[in-house]
Short mmCIF file of N, CA and C in Angstrom, two decimals:
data_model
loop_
_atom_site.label_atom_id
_atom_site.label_comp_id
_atom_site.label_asym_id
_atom_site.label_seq_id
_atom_site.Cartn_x
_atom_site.Cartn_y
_atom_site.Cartn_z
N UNK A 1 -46.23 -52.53 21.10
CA UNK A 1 -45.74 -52.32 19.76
C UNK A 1 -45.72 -53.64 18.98
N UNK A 2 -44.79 -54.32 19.63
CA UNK A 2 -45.17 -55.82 18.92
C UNK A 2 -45.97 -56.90 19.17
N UNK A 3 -46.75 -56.98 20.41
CA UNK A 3 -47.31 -57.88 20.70
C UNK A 3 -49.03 -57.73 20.67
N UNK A 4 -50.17 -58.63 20.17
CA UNK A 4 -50.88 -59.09 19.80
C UNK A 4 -51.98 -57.63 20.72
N UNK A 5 -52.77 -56.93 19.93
CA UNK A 5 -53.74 -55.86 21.19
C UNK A 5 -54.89 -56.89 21.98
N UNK A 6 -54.74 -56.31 23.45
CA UNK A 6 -55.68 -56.82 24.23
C UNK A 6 -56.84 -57.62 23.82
N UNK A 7 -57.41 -57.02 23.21
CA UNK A 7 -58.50 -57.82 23.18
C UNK A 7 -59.03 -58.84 22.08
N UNK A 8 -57.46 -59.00 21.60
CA UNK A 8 -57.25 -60.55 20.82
C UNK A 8 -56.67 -61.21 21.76
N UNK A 9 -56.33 -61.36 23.21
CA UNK A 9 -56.30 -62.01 24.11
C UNK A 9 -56.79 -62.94 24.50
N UNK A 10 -58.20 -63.14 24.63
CA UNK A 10 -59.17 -64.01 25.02
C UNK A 10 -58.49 -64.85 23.75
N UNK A 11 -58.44 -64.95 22.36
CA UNK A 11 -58.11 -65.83 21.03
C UNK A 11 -56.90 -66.76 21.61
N UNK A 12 -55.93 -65.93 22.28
CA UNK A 12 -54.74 -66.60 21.95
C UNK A 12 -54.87 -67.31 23.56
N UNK A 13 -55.72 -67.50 24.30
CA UNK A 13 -55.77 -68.14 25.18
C UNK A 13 -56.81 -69.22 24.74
N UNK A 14 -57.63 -69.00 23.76
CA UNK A 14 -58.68 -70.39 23.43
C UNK A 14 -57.89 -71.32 22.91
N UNK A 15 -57.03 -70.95 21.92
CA UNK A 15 -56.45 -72.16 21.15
C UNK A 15 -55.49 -73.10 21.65
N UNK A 16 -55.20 -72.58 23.40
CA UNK A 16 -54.35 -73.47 24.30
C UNK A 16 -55.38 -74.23 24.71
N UNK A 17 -56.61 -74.19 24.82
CA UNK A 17 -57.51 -74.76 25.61
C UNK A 17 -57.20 -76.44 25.09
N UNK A 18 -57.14 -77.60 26.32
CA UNK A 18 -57.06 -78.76 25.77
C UNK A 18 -55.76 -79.08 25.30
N UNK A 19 -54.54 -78.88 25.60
CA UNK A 19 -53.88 -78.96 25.37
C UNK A 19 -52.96 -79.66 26.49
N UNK A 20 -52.11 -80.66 26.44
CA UNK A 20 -51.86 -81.17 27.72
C UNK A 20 -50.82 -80.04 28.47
N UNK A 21 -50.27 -80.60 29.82
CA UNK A 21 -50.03 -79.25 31.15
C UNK A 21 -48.58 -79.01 30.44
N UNK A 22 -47.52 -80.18 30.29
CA UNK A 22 -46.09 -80.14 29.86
C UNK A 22 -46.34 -79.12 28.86
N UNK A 23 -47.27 -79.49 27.83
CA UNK A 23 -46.98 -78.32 26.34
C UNK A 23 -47.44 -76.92 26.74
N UNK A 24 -48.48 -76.83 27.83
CA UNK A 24 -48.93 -75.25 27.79
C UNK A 24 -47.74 -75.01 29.13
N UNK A 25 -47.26 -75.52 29.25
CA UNK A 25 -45.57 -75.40 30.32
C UNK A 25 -44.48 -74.84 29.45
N UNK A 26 -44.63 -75.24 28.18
CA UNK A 26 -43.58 -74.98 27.10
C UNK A 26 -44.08 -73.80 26.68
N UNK A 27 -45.01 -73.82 26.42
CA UNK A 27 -46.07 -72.30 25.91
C UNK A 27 -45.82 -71.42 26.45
N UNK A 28 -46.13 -71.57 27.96
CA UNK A 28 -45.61 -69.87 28.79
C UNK A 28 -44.26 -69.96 28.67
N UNK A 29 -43.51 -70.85 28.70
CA UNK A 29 -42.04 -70.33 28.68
C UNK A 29 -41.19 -69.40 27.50
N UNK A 30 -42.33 -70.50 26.72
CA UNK A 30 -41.92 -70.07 25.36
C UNK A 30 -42.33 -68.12 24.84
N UNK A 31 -43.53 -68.01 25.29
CA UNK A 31 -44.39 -66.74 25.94
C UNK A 31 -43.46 -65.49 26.52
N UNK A 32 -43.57 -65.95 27.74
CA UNK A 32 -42.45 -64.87 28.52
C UNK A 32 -40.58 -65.07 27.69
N UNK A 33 -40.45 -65.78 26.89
CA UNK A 33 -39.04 -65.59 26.49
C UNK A 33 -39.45 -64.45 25.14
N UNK A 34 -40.80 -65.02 24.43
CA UNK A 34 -40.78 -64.37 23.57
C UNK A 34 -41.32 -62.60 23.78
N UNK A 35 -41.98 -62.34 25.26
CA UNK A 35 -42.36 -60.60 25.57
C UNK A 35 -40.64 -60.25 25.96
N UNK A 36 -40.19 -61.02 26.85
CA UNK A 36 -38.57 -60.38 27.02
C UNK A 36 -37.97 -60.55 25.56
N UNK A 37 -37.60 -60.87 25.27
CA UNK A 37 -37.09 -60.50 23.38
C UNK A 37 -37.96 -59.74 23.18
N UNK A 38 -39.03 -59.13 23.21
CA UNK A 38 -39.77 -57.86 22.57
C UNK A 38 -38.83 -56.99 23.37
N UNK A 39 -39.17 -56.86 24.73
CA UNK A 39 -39.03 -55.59 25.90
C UNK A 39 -37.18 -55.56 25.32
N UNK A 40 -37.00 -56.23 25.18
CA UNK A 40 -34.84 -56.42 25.26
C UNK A 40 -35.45 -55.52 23.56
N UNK A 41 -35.47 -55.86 22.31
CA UNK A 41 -36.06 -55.24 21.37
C UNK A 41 -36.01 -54.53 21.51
N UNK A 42 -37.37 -53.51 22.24
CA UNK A 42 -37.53 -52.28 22.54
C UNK A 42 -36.21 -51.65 23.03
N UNK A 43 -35.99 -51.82 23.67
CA UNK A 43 -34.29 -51.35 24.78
C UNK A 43 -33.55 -51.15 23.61
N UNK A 44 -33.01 -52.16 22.66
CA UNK A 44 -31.96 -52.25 21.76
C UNK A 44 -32.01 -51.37 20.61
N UNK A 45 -33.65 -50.94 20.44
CA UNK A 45 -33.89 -50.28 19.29
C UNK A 45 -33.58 -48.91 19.59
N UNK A 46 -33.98 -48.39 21.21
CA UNK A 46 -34.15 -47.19 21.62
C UNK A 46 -32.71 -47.32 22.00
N UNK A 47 -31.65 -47.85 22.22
CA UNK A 47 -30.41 -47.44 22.18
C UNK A 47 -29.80 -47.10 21.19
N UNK A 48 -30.62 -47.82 20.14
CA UNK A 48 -29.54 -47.75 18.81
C UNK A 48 -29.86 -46.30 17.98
N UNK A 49 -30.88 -45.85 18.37
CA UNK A 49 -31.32 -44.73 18.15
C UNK A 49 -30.65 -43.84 19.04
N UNK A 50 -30.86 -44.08 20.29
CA UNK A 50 -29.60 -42.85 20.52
C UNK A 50 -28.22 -42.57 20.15
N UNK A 51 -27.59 -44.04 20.37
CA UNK A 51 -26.14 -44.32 19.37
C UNK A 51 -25.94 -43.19 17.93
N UNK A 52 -27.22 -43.83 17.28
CA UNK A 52 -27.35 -43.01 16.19
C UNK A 52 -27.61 -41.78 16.40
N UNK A 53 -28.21 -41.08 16.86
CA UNK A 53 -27.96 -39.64 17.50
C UNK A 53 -26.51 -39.10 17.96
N UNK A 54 -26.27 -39.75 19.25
CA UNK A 54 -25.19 -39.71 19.29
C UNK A 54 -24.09 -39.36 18.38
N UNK A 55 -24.42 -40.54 17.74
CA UNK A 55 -22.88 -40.61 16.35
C UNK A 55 -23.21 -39.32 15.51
N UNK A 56 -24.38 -38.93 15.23
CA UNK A 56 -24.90 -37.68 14.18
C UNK A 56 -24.15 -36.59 14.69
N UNK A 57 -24.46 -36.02 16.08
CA UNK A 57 -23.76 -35.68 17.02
C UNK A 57 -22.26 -35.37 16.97
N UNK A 58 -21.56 -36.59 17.32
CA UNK A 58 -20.10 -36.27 17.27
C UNK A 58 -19.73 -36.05 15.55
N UNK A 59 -20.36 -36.86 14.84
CA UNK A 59 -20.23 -36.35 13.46
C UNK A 59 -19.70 -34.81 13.32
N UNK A 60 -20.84 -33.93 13.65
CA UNK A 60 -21.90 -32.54 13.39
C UNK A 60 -19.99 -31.87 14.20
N UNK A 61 -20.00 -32.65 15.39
CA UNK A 61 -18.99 -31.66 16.42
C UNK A 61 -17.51 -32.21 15.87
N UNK A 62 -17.39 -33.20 15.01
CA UNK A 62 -16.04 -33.61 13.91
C UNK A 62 -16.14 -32.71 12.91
N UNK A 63 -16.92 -32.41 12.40
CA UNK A 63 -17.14 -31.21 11.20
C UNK A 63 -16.84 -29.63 11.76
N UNK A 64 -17.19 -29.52 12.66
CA UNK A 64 -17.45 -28.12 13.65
C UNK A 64 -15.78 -27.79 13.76
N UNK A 65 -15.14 -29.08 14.65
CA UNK A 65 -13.77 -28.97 14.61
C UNK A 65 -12.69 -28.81 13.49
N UNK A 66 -13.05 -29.89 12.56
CA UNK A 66 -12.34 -29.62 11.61
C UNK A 66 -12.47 -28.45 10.99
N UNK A 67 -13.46 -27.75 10.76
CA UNK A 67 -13.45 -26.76 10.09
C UNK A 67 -13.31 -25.22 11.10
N UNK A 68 -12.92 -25.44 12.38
CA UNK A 68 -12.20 -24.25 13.11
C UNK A 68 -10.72 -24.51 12.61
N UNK A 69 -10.21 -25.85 13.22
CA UNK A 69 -8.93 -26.01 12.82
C UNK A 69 -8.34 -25.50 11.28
N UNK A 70 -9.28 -25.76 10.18
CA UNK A 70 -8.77 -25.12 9.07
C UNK A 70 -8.73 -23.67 9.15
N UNK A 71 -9.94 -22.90 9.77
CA UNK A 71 -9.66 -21.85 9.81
C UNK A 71 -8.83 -21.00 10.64
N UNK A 72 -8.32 -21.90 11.87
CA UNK A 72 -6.95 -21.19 12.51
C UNK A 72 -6.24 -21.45 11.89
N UNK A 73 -5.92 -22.66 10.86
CA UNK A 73 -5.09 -22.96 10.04
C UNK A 73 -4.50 -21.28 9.27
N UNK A 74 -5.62 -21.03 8.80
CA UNK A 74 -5.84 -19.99 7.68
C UNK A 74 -5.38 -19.00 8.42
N UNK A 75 -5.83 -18.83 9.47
CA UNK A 75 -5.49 -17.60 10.52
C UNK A 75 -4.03 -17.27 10.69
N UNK A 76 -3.65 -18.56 11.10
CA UNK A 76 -1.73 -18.87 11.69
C UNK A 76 -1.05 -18.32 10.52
N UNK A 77 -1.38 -18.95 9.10
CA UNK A 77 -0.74 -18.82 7.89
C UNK A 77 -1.00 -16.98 7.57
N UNK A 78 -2.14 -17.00 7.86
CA UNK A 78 -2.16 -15.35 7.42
C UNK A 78 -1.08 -13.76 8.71
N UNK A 79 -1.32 -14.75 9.38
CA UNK A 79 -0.27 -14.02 10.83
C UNK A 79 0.90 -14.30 10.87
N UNK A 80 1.50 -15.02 9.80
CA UNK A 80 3.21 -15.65 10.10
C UNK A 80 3.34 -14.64 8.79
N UNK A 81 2.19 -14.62 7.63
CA UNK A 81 2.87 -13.78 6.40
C UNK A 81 2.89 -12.57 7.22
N UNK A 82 1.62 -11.63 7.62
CA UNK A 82 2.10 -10.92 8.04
C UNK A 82 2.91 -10.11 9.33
N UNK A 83 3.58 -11.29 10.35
CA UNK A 83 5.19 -11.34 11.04
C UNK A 83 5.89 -11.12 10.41
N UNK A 84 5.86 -12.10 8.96
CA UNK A 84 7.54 -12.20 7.95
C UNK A 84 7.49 -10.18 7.41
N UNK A 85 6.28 -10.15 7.00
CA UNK A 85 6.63 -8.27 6.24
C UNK A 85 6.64 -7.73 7.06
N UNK A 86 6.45 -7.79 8.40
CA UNK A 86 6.72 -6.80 9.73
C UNK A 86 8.37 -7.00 9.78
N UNK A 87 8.59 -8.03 9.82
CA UNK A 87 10.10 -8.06 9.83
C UNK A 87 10.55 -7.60 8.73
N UNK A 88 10.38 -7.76 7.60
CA UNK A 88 11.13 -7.61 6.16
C UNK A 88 11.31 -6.09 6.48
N UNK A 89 9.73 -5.05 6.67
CA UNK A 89 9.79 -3.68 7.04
C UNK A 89 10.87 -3.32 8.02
N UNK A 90 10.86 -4.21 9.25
CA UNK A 90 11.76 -3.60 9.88
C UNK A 90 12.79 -3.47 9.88
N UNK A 91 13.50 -4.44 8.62
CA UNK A 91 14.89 -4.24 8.46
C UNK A 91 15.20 -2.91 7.82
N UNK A 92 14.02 -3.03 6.42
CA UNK A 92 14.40 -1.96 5.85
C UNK A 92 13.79 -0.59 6.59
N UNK A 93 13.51 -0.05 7.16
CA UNK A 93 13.40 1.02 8.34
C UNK A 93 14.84 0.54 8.98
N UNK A 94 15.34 -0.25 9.58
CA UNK A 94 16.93 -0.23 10.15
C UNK A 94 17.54 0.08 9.38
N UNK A 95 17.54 -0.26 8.01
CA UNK A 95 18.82 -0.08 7.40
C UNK A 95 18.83 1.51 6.81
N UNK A 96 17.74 2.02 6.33
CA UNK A 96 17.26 3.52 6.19
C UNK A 96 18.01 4.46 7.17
N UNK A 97 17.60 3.98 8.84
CA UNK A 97 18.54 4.67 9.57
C UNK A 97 19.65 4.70 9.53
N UNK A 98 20.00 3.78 9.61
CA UNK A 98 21.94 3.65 9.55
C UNK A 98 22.05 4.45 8.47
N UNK A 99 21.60 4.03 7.26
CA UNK A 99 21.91 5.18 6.16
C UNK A 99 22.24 6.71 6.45
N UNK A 100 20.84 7.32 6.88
CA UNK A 100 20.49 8.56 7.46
C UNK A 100 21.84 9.02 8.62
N UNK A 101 21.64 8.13 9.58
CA UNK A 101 22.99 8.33 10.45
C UNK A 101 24.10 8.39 9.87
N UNK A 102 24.62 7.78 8.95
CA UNK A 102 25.73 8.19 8.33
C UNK A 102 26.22 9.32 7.44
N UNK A 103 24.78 9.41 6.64
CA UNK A 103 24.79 11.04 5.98
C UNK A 103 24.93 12.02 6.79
N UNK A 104 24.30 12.02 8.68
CA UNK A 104 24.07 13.12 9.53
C UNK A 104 25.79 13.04 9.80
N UNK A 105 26.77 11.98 9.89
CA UNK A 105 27.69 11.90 10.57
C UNK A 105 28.99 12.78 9.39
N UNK A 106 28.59 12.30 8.15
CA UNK A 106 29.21 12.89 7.07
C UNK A 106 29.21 14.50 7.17
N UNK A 107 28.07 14.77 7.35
CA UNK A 107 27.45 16.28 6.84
C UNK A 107 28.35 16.59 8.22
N UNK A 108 28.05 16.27 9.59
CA UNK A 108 28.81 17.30 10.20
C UNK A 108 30.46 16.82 10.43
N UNK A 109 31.00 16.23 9.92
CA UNK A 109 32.61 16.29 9.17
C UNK A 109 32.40 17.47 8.72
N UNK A 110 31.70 17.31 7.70
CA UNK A 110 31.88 18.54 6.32
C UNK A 110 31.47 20.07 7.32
N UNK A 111 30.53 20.11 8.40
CA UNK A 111 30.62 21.54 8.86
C UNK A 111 31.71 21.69 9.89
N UNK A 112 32.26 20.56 10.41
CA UNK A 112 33.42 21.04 11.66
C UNK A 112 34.37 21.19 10.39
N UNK A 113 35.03 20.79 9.35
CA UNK A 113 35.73 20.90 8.48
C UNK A 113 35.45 22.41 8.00
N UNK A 114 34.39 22.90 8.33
CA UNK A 114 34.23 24.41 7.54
C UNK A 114 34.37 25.17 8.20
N UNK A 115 33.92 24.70 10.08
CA UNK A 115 33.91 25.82 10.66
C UNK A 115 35.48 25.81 11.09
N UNK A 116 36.46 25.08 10.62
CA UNK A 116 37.79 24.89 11.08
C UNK A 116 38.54 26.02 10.22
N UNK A 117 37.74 26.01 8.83
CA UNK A 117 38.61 26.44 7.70
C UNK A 117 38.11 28.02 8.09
N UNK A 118 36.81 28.57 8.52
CA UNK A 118 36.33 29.53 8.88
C UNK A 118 37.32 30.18 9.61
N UNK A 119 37.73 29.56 11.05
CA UNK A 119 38.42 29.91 11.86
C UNK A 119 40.09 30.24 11.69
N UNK A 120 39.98 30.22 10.42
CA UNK A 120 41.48 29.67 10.46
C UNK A 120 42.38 30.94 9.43
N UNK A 121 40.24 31.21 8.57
CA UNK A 121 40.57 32.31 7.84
C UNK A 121 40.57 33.37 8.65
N UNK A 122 39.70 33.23 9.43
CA UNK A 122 39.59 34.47 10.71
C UNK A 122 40.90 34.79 11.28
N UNK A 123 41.73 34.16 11.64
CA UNK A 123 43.00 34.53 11.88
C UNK A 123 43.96 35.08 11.37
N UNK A 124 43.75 34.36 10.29
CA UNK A 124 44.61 35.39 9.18
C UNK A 124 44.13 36.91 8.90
N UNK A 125 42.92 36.82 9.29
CA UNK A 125 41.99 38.10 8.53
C UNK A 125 42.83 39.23 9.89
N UNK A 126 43.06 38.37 10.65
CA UNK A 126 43.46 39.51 12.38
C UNK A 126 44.93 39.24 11.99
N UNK A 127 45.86 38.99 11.72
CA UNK A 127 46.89 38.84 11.62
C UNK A 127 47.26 39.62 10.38
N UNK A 128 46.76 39.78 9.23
CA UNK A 128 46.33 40.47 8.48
C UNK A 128 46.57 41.94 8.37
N UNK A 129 45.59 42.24 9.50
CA UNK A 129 45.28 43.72 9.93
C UNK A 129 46.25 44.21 10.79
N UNK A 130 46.68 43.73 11.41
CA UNK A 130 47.62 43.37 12.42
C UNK A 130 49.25 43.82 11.69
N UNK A 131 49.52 43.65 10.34
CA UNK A 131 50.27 43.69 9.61
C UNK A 131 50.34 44.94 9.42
N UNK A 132 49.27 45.12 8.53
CA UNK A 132 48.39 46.14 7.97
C UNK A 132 48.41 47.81 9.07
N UNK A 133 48.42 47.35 10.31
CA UNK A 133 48.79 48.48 10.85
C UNK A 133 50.32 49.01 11.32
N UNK A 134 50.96 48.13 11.77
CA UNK A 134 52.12 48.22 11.32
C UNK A 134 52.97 48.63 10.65
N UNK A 135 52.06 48.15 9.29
CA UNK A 135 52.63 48.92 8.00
C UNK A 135 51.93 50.31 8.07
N UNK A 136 51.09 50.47 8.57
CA UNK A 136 50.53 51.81 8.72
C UNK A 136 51.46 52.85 9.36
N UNK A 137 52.03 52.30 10.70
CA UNK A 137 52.41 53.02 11.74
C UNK A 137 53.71 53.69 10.62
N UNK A 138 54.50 52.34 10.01
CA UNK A 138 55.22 52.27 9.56
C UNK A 138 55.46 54.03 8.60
N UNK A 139 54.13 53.97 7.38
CA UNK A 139 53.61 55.21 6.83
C UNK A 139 53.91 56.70 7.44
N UNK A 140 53.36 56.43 9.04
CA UNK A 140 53.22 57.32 9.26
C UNK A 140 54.01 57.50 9.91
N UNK A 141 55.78 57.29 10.18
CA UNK A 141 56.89 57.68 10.47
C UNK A 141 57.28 57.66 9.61
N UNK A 142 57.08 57.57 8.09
CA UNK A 142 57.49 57.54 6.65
C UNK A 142 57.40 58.71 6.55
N UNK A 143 56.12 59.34 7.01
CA UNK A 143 55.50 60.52 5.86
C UNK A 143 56.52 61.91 6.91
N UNK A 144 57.09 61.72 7.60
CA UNK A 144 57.75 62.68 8.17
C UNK A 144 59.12 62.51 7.57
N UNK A 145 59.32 62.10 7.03
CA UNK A 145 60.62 61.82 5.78
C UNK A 145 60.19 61.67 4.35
N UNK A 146 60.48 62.77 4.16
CA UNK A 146 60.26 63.50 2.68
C UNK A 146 60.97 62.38 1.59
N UNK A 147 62.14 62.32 2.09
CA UNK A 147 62.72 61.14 0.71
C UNK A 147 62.31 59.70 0.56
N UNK A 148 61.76 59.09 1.86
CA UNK A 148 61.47 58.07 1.33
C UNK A 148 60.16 57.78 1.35
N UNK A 149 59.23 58.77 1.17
CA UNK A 149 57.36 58.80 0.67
C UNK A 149 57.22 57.74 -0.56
N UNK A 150 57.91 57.68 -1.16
CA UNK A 150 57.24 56.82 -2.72
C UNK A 150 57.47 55.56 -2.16
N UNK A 151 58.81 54.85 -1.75
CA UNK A 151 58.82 53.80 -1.40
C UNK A 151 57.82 53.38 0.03
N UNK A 152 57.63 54.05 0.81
CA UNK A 152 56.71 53.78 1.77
C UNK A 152 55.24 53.27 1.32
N UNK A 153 54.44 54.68 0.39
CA UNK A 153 53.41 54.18 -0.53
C UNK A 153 53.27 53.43 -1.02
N UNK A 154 54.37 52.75 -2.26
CA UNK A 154 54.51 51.59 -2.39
C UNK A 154 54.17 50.42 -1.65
N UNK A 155 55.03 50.32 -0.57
CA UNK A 155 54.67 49.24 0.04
C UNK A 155 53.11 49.03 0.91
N UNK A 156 52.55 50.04 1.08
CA UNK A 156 51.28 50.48 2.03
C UNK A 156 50.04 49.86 0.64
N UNK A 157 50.29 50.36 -0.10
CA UNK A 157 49.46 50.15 -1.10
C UNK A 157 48.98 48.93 -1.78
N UNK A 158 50.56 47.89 -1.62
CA UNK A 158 50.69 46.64 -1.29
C UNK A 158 49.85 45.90 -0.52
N UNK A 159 49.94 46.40 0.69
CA UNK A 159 49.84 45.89 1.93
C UNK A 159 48.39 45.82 2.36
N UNK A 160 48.09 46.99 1.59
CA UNK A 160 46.14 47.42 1.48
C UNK A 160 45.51 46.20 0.65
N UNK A 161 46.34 45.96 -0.37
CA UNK A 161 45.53 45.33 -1.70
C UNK A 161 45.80 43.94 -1.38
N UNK A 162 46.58 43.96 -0.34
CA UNK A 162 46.42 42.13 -0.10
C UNK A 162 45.63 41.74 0.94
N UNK A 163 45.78 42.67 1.75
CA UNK A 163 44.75 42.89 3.47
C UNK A 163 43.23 42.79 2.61
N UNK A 164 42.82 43.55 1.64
CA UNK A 164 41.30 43.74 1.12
C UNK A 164 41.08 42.15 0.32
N UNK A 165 42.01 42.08 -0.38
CA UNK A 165 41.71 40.63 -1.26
C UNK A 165 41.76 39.51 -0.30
N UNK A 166 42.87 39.38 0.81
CA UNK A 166 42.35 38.27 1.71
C UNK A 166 40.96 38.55 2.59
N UNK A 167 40.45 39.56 2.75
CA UNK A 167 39.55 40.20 3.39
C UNK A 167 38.22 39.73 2.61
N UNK A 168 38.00 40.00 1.37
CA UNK A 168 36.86 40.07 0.28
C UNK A 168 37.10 38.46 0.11
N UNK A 169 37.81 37.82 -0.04
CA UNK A 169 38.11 36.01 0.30
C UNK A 169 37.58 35.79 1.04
N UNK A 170 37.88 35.92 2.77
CA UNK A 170 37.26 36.01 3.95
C UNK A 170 35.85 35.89 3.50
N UNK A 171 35.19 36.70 3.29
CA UNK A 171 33.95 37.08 3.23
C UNK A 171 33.13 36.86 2.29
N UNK A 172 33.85 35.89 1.04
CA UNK A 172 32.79 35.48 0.24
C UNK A 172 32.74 33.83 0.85
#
């Protein structure tokens, strides 16, 4: 690459010709220092070229990285927003329930409260009747006593019209 082609050889050996032994002593030294500085040259150039490869290289794989890292960047940031509305949702879905649970807990107050008041009319409705025959029986050891029929009726008639109105209560 750098040194003189072959067959300008024979040239660069004429013009030593005649020359005393010490100086063509200096010549080859001078010679072989100057092909090793080529060959070292060569070496230094073809390293520096790989260097430079090299460096292009880690460059190319500094770019490669940085730009994954931004995009897990992007990734992390887009997966923490959506953690935070998974959570935000899940409160409000918790708190919905509790809501709901409390309306279910209300509502059945309000039906043991009805089926109490149900039961309670039911008793009366038998206690009622219960009266009601009584006063019946009552009638009908009345009606074998001629004098006191009006007052008996009276009271039976009473006794009907409150038995039916707590009854028709009952039942609406």
């Amino acid at each position: 690459r750098f040194g003189a082609p072959s067959s300008m050889s024979w040239l660069a050996a004429e013009w030593k010709a005649g020359l005393p032994g010490p100086a063509l002593s200096k010549i080859g030294e001078l010679e072989s220092k100057l092909e090793a500085f080529k060959r070292e040259s060569q070496q230094k150039g073809i390293q520096i070229e790989n260097l430079t490869a090299t460096q292009r290289k880690g460059k190319q794989a500094e770019e490669e990285a940085k730009r994954e890292v931004r995009d897990l960047r992007w990734e992390l940031q887009n997966l923490t927003k959506a953690g935070e509305d998974m959570r935000a949702q899940n409160e409000k879905f918790k708190l919905e329930i509790q809501q709901r649970d409390n309306k279910i807990a209300q509502l059945e107050n309000q039906v043991s409260k009805a089926d109490k008041t149900v039961q309670d009319h039911q008793a009366l409705v038998h206690q009622l009747k219960q009266e009601l025959e009584v006063v019946r029986k009552q009638l009908s050891d009345a009606a074998s006593m001629q004098a006191e029929l009006p007052k008996a009726s009276m009271a039976i008639s009473r006794a009907a019209s409150a038995a039916e109105l707590v009854e028709t209560n009952v039942v609406t």
